[in-house]
CSV table of C-alpha atoms and ligand atoms in Angstrom, one decimal:
chain,number,residue,atom,x,y,z
C,103,MET,CA,-35.0,24.5,-107.4
C,104,ASN,CA,-35.9,21.2,-108.9
C,105,GLN,CA,-38.4,21.6,-111.8
C,106,THR,CA,-39.4,17.9,-111.7
C,107,THR,CA,-40.4,18.0,-108.1
C,108,PRO,CA,-44.2,18.8,-107.7
C,109,PHE,CA,-44.9,22.1,-106.0
C,110,ALA,CA,-48.1,22.8,-104.0
C,111,VAL,CA,-49.4,26.1,-102.6
C,112,ILE,CA,-51.7,25.6,-99.5
C,113,THR,CA,-53.7,28.5,-97.9
C,114,GLY,CA,-54.7,28.2,-94.3
C,115,ALA,CA,-51.8,25.8,-93.7
C,116,SER,CA,-51.0,26.7,-90.1
C,117,ARG,CA,-53.4,24.2,-88.6
C,118,GLY,CA,-56.4,21.9,-89.1
C,119,ILE,CA,-57.1,20.5,-92.5
C,120,GLY,CA,-54.5,22.8,-94.2
C,121,ALA,CA,-51.7,21.5,-92.0
C,122,GLU,CA,-52.8,18.0,-92.8
C,123,TYR,CA,-52.6,18.6,-96.5
C,124,ALA,CA,-49.1,19.9,-95.9
C,125,ARG,CA,-48.1,16.8,-93.9
C,126,ALA,CA,-49.5,14.4,-96.5
C,127,LEU,CA,-47.9,16.3,-99.5
C,128,ALA,CA,-44.5,16.6,-97.7
C,129,THR,CA,-44.4,12.8,-97.3
C,130,GLN,CA,-45.2,12.6,-101.0
C,131,GLY,CA,-42.1,14.6,-101.9
C,132,TYR,CA,-43.8,18.0,-102.8
C,133,GLU,CA,-42.1,21.3,-102.4
C,134,LEU,CA,-44.5,23.5,-100.5
C,135,LEU,CA,-45.5,27.1,-100.0
C,136,LEU,CA,-47.6,27.4,-96.8
C,137,VAL,CA,-49.6,30.5,-96.1
C,138,SER,CA,-51.6,31.9,-93.2
C,139,ARG,CA,-51.6,34.8,-90.8
C,140,ASP,CA,-49.6,33.0,-88.0
C,141,MET,CA,-45.9,32.8,-88.7
C,142,LYS,CA,-45.1,31.0,-85.4
C,143,ARG,CA,-47.4,28.1,-86.3
C,144,LEU,CA,-46.1,28.0,-89.8
C,145,GLU,CA,-42.5,27.9,-88.7
C,146,LEU,CA,-43.3,25.1,-86.2
C,147,LEU,CA,-45.0,23.2,-89.0
C,148,ARG,CA,-42.1,23.7,-91.4
C,149,GLU,CA,-39.7,22.4,-88.7
C,150,GLU,CA,-41.9,19.3,-88.3
C,151,LEU,CA,-42.1,18.7,-92.0
C,152,GLN,CA,-38.4,19.1,-92.6
C,153,GLN,CA,-38.0,16.0,-90.4
C,154,VAL,CA,-39.7,13.9,-93.0
C,155,SER,CA,-38.8,15.9,-96.2
C,156,GLN,CA,-35.6,17.1,-97.8
C,157,LYS,CA,-37.6,19.3,-100.2
C,158,ASP,CA,-37.9,23.1,-99.9
C,159,ILE,CA,-40.8,24.2,-97.7
C,160,TRP,CA,-41.5,28.0,-97.7
C,161,VAL,CA,-43.8,29.8,-95.3
C,162,GLU,CA,-45.4,33.2,-95.9
C,163,LEU,CA,-47.6,35.5,-93.9
C,164,LEU,CA,-50.6,36.7,-95.8
C,165,ASP,CA,-54.1,37.8,-94.7
C,166,LEU,CA,-56.3,36.5,-97.5
C,167,SER,CA,-59.3,38.4,-96.4
C,168,GLN,CA,-57.6,41.6,-97.6
C,169,PRO,CA,-58.2,43.0,-101.1
C,170,GLN,CA,-55.5,42.1,-103.7
C,171,SER,CA,-54.4,39.1,-101.7
C,172,ALA,CA,-54.9,36.7,-104.6
C,173,GLU,CA,-52.3,38.7,-106.6
C,174,LYS,CA,-49.9,38.7,-103.6
C,175,LEU,CA,-50.4,34.9,-103.3
C,176,TYR,CA,-49.7,34.4,-107.0
C,177,ASP,CA,-46.6,36.7,-107.0
C,178,LEU,CA,-45.3,35.0,-103.9
C,179,ALA,CA,-45.8,31.5,-105.3
C,180,ARG,CA,-44.1,32.5,-108.6
C,181,SER,CA,-41.2,34.1,-106.8
C,182,TYR,CA,-40.3,30.5,-105.6
C,183,ARG,CA,-41.3,28.5,-108.7
C,184,SER,CA,-43.3,29.3,-111.9
C,185,ASP,CA,-44.7,25.7,-112.3
C,186,ILE,CA,-47.3,25.3,-109.6
C,187,SER,CA,-48.6,21.7,-109.7
C,188,LEU,CA,-51.3,22.1,-107.0
C,189,LEU,CA,-53.2,25.0,-105.5
C,190,ILE,CA,-55.2,24.2,-102.3
C,191,ASN,CA,-57.7,27.0,-101.4
C,192,ASN,CA,-58.3,25.9,-97.9
C,193,ALA,CA,-58.3,29.0,-95.6
C,194,GLY,CA,-61.7,29.7,-94.2
C,195,PHE,CA,-63.6,30.5,-91.0
C,196,GLY,CA,-67.1,29.9,-89.6
C,197,CYS,CA,-69.6,32.4,-88.3
C,198,TYR,CA,-72.8,31.7,-86.5
C,199,GLY,CA,-75.7,33.8,-85.3
C,200,ASP,CA,-78.4,36.2,-86.4
C,201,PHE,CA,-77.2,37.6,-89.7
C,202,ALA,CA,-78.6,41.0,-88.7
C,203,ASP,CA,-76.2,41.1,-85.7
C,204,ILE,CA,-73.0,40.0,-87.4
C,205,PRO,CA,-70.5,42.9,-87.8
C,206,LEU,CA,-70.2,44.2,-91.3
C,207,ALA,CA,-66.4,43.7,-91.1
C,208,THR,CA,-66.8,39.9,-90.4
C,209,ILE,CA,-69.2,39.6,-93.4
C,210,HIS,CA,-66.8,41.5,-95.6
C,211,ASN,CA,-63.8,39.3,-94.5
C,212,MET,CA,-65.7,36.1,-95.2
C,213,LEU,CA,-66.9,37.2,-98.7
C,214,GLN,CA,-63.3,38.3,-99.5
C,215,LEU,CA,-61.7,35.1,-98.1
C,216,HIS,CA,-64.2,32.5,-99.3
C,217,ILE,CA,-65.2,34.0,-102.6
C,218,THR,CA,-63.1,36.9,-104.0
C,219,THR,CA,-59.7,35.7,-103.1
C,220,ILE,CA,-60.4,32.1,-104.2
C,221,VAL,CA,-62.0,33.1,-107.5
C,222,GLU,CA,-59.2,35.5,-108.2
C,223,SER,CA,-56.5,33.0,-107.2
C,224,ILE,CA,-58.0,30.4,-109.5
C,225,ARG,CA,-58.1,33.0,-112.3
C,226,LEU,CA,-54.4,33.7,-111.8
C,227,PHE,CA,-53.1,30.2,-111.2
C,228,LEU,CA,-55.2,28.3,-113.8
C,229,PRO,CA,-53.9,29.6,-117.1
C,230,ASP,CA,-50.4,28.5,-116.5
C,231,MET,CA,-51.7,25.0,-115.6
C,232,LEU,CA,-53.8,24.9,-118.8
C,233,VAL,CA,-50.8,25.9,-120.9
C,234,ARG,CA,-48.7,23.1,-119.3
C,235,LYS,CA,-51.8,20.8,-119.5
C,236,HIS,CA,-50.9,19.7,-116.0
C,237,GLY,CA,-52.1,20.7,-112.5
C,238,ALA,CA,-54.8,20.5,-110.0
C,239,ILE,CA,-56.8,23.0,-107.9
C,240,ILE,CA,-58.5,21.8,-104.7
C,241,THR,CA,-61.0,24.2,-103.0
C,242,VAL,CA,-62.2,23.3,-99.6
C,243,ALA,CA,-66.0,24.0,-99.3
C,244,SER,CA,-68.3,22.1,-96.9
C,245,VAL,CA,-71.4,19.9,-96.6
C,246,ALA,CA,-72.8,23.3,-95.4
C,247,GLY,CA,-72.9,24.2,-99.0
C,248,PHE,CA,-75.4,21.5,-100.0
C,249,PHE,CA,-78.4,23.5,-98.8
C,250,PRO,CA,-79.1,26.9,-97.1
C,251,ILE,CA,-78.5,26.8,-93.3
C,252,PRO,CA,-80.1,29.5,-91.1
C,253,TYR,CA,-77.9,31.1,-88.5
C,254,MET,CA,-74.8,30.2,-90.6
C,255,THR,CA,-76.5,31.7,-93.6
C,256,GLU,CA,-73.5,33.5,-95.1
C,257,TYR,CA,-71.0,30.7,-94.4
C,258,ALA,CA,-73.3,28.1,-96.1
C,259,ALA,CA,-74.0,30.4,-99.0
C,260,THR,CA,-70.3,31.1,-99.7
C,261,LYS,CA,-69.6,27.3,-99.6
C,262,ALA,CA,-72.6,26.7,-102.0
C,263,PHE,CA,-71.0,29.3,-104.3
C,264,LEU,CA,-67.6,27.4,-104.2
C,265,ILE,CA,-69.3,24.1,-105.1
C,266,ALA,CA,-71.2,25.6,-108.0
C,267,PHE,CA,-68.2,27.5,-109.2
C,268,SER,CA,-65.9,24.5,-109.1
C,269,LYS,CA,-68.4,22.2,-110.8
C,270,GLY,CA,-68.8,24.7,-113.7
C,271,LEU,CA,-65.1,25.2,-114.0
C,272,ALA,CA,-64.4,21.5,-113.9
C,273,GLN,CA,-66.7,21.1,-116.9
C,274,GLU,CA,-65.0,24.0,-118.7
C,275,THR,CA,-61.6,22.6,-118.2
C,276,LYS,CA,-62.5,18.9,-118.8
C,277,ASP,CA,-59.9,17.0,-120.9
C,278,ARG,CA,-57.4,19.9,-120.7
C,279,GLY,CA,-55.0,18.2,-118.2
C,280,VAL,CA,-56.2,20.2,-115.1
C,281,THR,CA,-58.2,18.7,-112.3
C,282,ILE,CA,-60.7,20.9,-110.4
C,283,GLN,CA,-61.8,19.5,-107.1
C,284,VAL,CA,-64.2,20.8,-104.5
C,285,CYS,CA,-63.7,19.0,-101.2
C,286,CYS,CA,-66.7,19.0,-98.9
C,287,PRO,CA,-65.9,17.9,-95.4
C,288,GLY,CA,-68.6,17.5,-92.8
C,289,PHE,CA,-68.0,18.2,-89.1
C,290,THR,CA,-64.2,17.9,-88.7
C,291,ASP,CA,-62.2,17.9,-85.5
C,292,THR,CA,-60.2,21.1,-85.8
C,293,ASP,CA,-60.0,24.6,-84.2
C,294,PHE,CA,-62.6,25.8,-86.6
C,295,HIS,CA,-65.5,25.4,-84.2
C,296,GLN,CA,-63.7,27.2,-81.3
C,297,THR,CA,-62.7,30.0,-83.6
C,298,ALA,CA,-66.3,30.3,-84.8
C,299,GLY,CA,-67.5,30.3,-81.1
C,300,HIS,CA,-69.8,27.3,-81.7
C,301,GLN,CA,-69.5,23.7,-80.7
C,302,PRO,CA,-71.9,21.5,-82.8
C,303,LYS,CA,-74.1,19.1,-80.9
C,304,GLN,CA,-73.4,15.9,-82.9
C,305,ILE,CA,-69.7,15.4,-81.9
C,306,PHE,CA,-70.0,11.7,-82.4
C,307,LEU,CA,-70.1,12.3,-86.2
C,308,ALA,CA,-66.7,14.1,-86.1
C,309,GLN,CA,-64.2,13.3,-88.8
C,310,SER,CA,-60.5,13.7,-88.5
C,311,PRO,CA,-58.5,16.2,-90.7
C,312,GLN,CA,-56.4,13.2,-91.8
C,313,GLN,CA,-59.5,11.4,-93.1
C,314,VAL,CA,-60.5,14.6,-95.0
C,315,VAL,CA,-57.1,15.0,-96.6
C,316,GLN,CA,-56.6,11.3,-97.4
C,317,THR,CA,-60.0,11.2,-99.2
C,318,SER,CA,-59.3,14.4,-101.1
C,319,LEU,CA,-55.9,13.5,-102.3
C,320,GLN,CA,-57.0,9.9,-103.2
C,321,ALA,CA,-59.9,11.5,-105.3
C,322,LEU,CA,-57.4,13.6,-107.2
C,323,LYS,CA,-56.1,10.4,-108.8
C,324,SER,CA,-59.6,9.6,-110.3
C,325,LYS,CA,-60.1,13.4,-111.1
C,326,ARG,CA,-63.3,13.5,-109.2
C,327,THR,CA,-64.8,17.0,-108.9
C,328,LEU,CA,-67.2,16.9,-105.9
C,329,VAL,CA,-65.6,15.0,-103.0
C,330,THR,CA,-67.4,14.1,-99.8
C,331,ILE,CA,-65.8,12.4,-96.8
C,332,GLY,CA,-66.9,9.0,-95.6
C,333,TRP,CA,-70.4,7.7,-95.1
C,334,GLN,CA,-71.4,10.9,-93.4
C,335,GLY,CA,-70.5,13.0,-96.4
C,336,ARG,CA,-72.3,10.6,-98.8
C,337,LEU,CA,-75.4,10.7,-96.5
C,338,SER,CA,-75.4,14.5,-96.4
C,339,LEU,CA,-75.2,14.8,-100.1
C,340,TRP,CA,-78.0,12.2,-100.6
C,341,ILE,CA,-80.2,13.8,-98.1
C,342,SER,CA,-79.7,17.2,-99.7
C,343,LYS,CA,-80.9,15.7,-103.0
C,344,ILE,CA,-84.0,13.9,-101.8
C,345,ILE,CA,-85.4,15.9,-98.9
C,346,PRO,CA,-87.0,19.4,-99.6
C,347,HIS,CA,-84.6,22.1,-98.5
C,348,LYS,CA,-87.4,23.8,-96.5
C,349,ILE,CA,-87.5,20.8,-94.2
C,350,LEU,CA,-83.7,20.5,-94.0
C,351,MET,CA,-83.4,24.2,-93.2
C,352,THR,CA,-85.8,23.8,-90.3
C,353,PHE,CA,-83.7,21.0,-88.7
C,354,ALA,CA,-80.3,22.5,-89.5
C,355,GLY,CA,-81.4,25.9,-88.3
C,356,LYS,CA,-82.5,24.4,-84.9
C,357,ALA,CA,-79.2,22.5,-84.6
C,358,VAL,CA,-77.0,25.6,-85.1
C,359,LYS,CA,-79.3,28.2,-83.6
C,360,PRO,CA,-77.5,30.2,-80.9
C,361,PRO,CA,-79.4,30.6,-77.6
C,362,SER,CA,-79.8,34.4,-78.3
C,363,ALA,CA,-81.6,33.8,-81.6
C,364,THR,CA,-85.4,33.6,-81.0
C,365,HIS,CA,-86.9,33.7,-84.5
C,366,LEU,CA,-86.8,30.0,-85.3
C,367,LYS,CA,-89.3,28.0,-83.3
V,621,NAP,N1,-63.7,21.9,-89.3
V,621,NAP,C1,-64.8,21.6,-89.9
V,621,NAP,O1,-65.8,21.1,-89.3
V,621,NAP,C2,-65.0,22.0,-91.4
V,621,NAP,C3,-66.1,21.4,-92.1
V,621,NAP,C4,-66.3,21.7,-93.4
V,621,NAP,C5,-65.4,22.6,-94.0
V,621,NAP,N2,-64.4,23.1,-93.3
V,621,NAP,C6,-63.5,24.1,-94.1
V,621,NAP,O2,-62.2,23.6,-94.0
V,621,NAP,C7,-61.3,24.7,-94.2
V,621,NAP,C8,-60.2,24.6,-93.1
V,621,NAP,O3,-60.8,24.7,-91.8
V,621,NAP,P1,-60.3,23.9,-90.6
V,621,NAP,O4,-61.4,23.1,-90.1
V,621,NAP,O5,-59.0,23.4,-90.8
V,621,NAP,O6,-60.2,25.2,-89.5
V,621,NAP,P2,-59.0,25.8,-88.7
V,621,NAP,O7,-58.3,24.7,-87.9
V,621,NAP,O8,-59.6,26.9,-87.9
V,621,NAP,O9,-58.0,26.4,-89.8
V,621,NAP,C9,-58.4,27.5,-90.6
V,621,NAP,C10,-57.1,27.9,-91.4
V,621,NAP,O10,-57.5,29.0,-92.2
V,621,NAP,C11,-56.6,30.0,-92.0
V,621,NAP,N3,-57.2,31.3,-92.2
V,621,NAP,C12,-58.3,31.8,-91.6
V,621,NAP,N4,-58.5,33.1,-92.0
V,621,NAP,C13,-57.4,33.4,-92.8
V,621,NAP,C14,-57.1,34.6,-93.5
V,621,NAP,N5,-57.8,35.7,-93.4
V,621,NAP,N6,-55.9,34.6,-94.2
V,621,NAP,C15,-55.2,33.5,-94.3
V,621,NAP,N7,-55.5,32.4,-93.6
V,621,NAP,C16,-56.6,32.3,-92.9
V,621,NAP,C17,-56.1,29.8,-90.6
V,621,NAP,O11,-54.8,30.4,-90.4
V,621,NAP,P3,-54.4,31.5,-89.4
V,621,NAP,O12,-55.4,31.7,-88.4
V,621,NAP,O13,-53.1,31.1,-88.9
V,621,NAP,O14,-54.3,32.7,-90.3
V,621,NAP,C18,-56.0,28.3,-90.5
V,621,NAP,O15,-54.8,27.8,-91.0
V,621,NAP,C19,-62.1,26.0,-94.1
V,621,NAP,O16,-62.3,26.5,-95.4
V,621,NAP,C20,-63.5,25.5,-93.5
V,621,NAP,O17,-64.6,26.3,-93.9
V,621,NAP,C21,-64.2,22.9,-92.0
């Protein structure tokens, strides 16, 4: 164990944006703890990363939608090293459709994964960083958190919570050596959409997970709190500030409305 080597914990690292964070940080010389529910993918990623990095890369199986998973994550991380430099709360999933039809278990898992586990993880990891006056926490939210979106109502609301929470916390911890970032990708080309059972119509606007991660890590250097990706992200943020949300909700609801949902004309 080398105490001078930076150490990052990444949730949802088995694929997509999380795996890209792992690739970027491995090339920057970080030691890594990679967490998800798929050990096969995590092991494959570790093998890939060990081709470019001589540093320790640990992988752990953890379902972060279960109660007490923040404590488990924190204990696991500290079993490897006590000085965590960077926590990346990235694990998440999408869910589309009539809210009234969505199984209660799915709703519960999303609230636990996107809100409870992240808030509790930050509560556990942050104090050590504040004592050391050094560290960063990136939480991956979404442009979907900029305004309410019908038919992905719960997803958008959880991401809005993460944006508000991170902005408040960034202000609280200002000038105390810790950077709080909330990264808000737009439509990104990952398995996310297939897992959610919904392919957005505007595929030409797709961003790559590499672009998301590059922008996010670059923004850490300037300690920016709210991070958007490319011109699409800047446009989404601008639109959400100048156009009434009632109008935006009508358009967005139509764009994501599943064929079975008939309430939005
Ligand atoms: N793709 C987009 O268009 C987009 C846009 C804006 C924001 N985002 C956000 O970006 C983040 C990453 O998404 P992605 O696009 O990279 O999607 P992805 O390719 O589907 O990856 C999701 C990651 O989250 C992990 N995960 C999901 N549920 C988990 C659980 N219960 N416990 C532990 N890990 C879990 C998955 O790992 P396992 O399945 O192996 O457990 C996987 O590594 C999410 O927070 C998402 O909301 C995505």
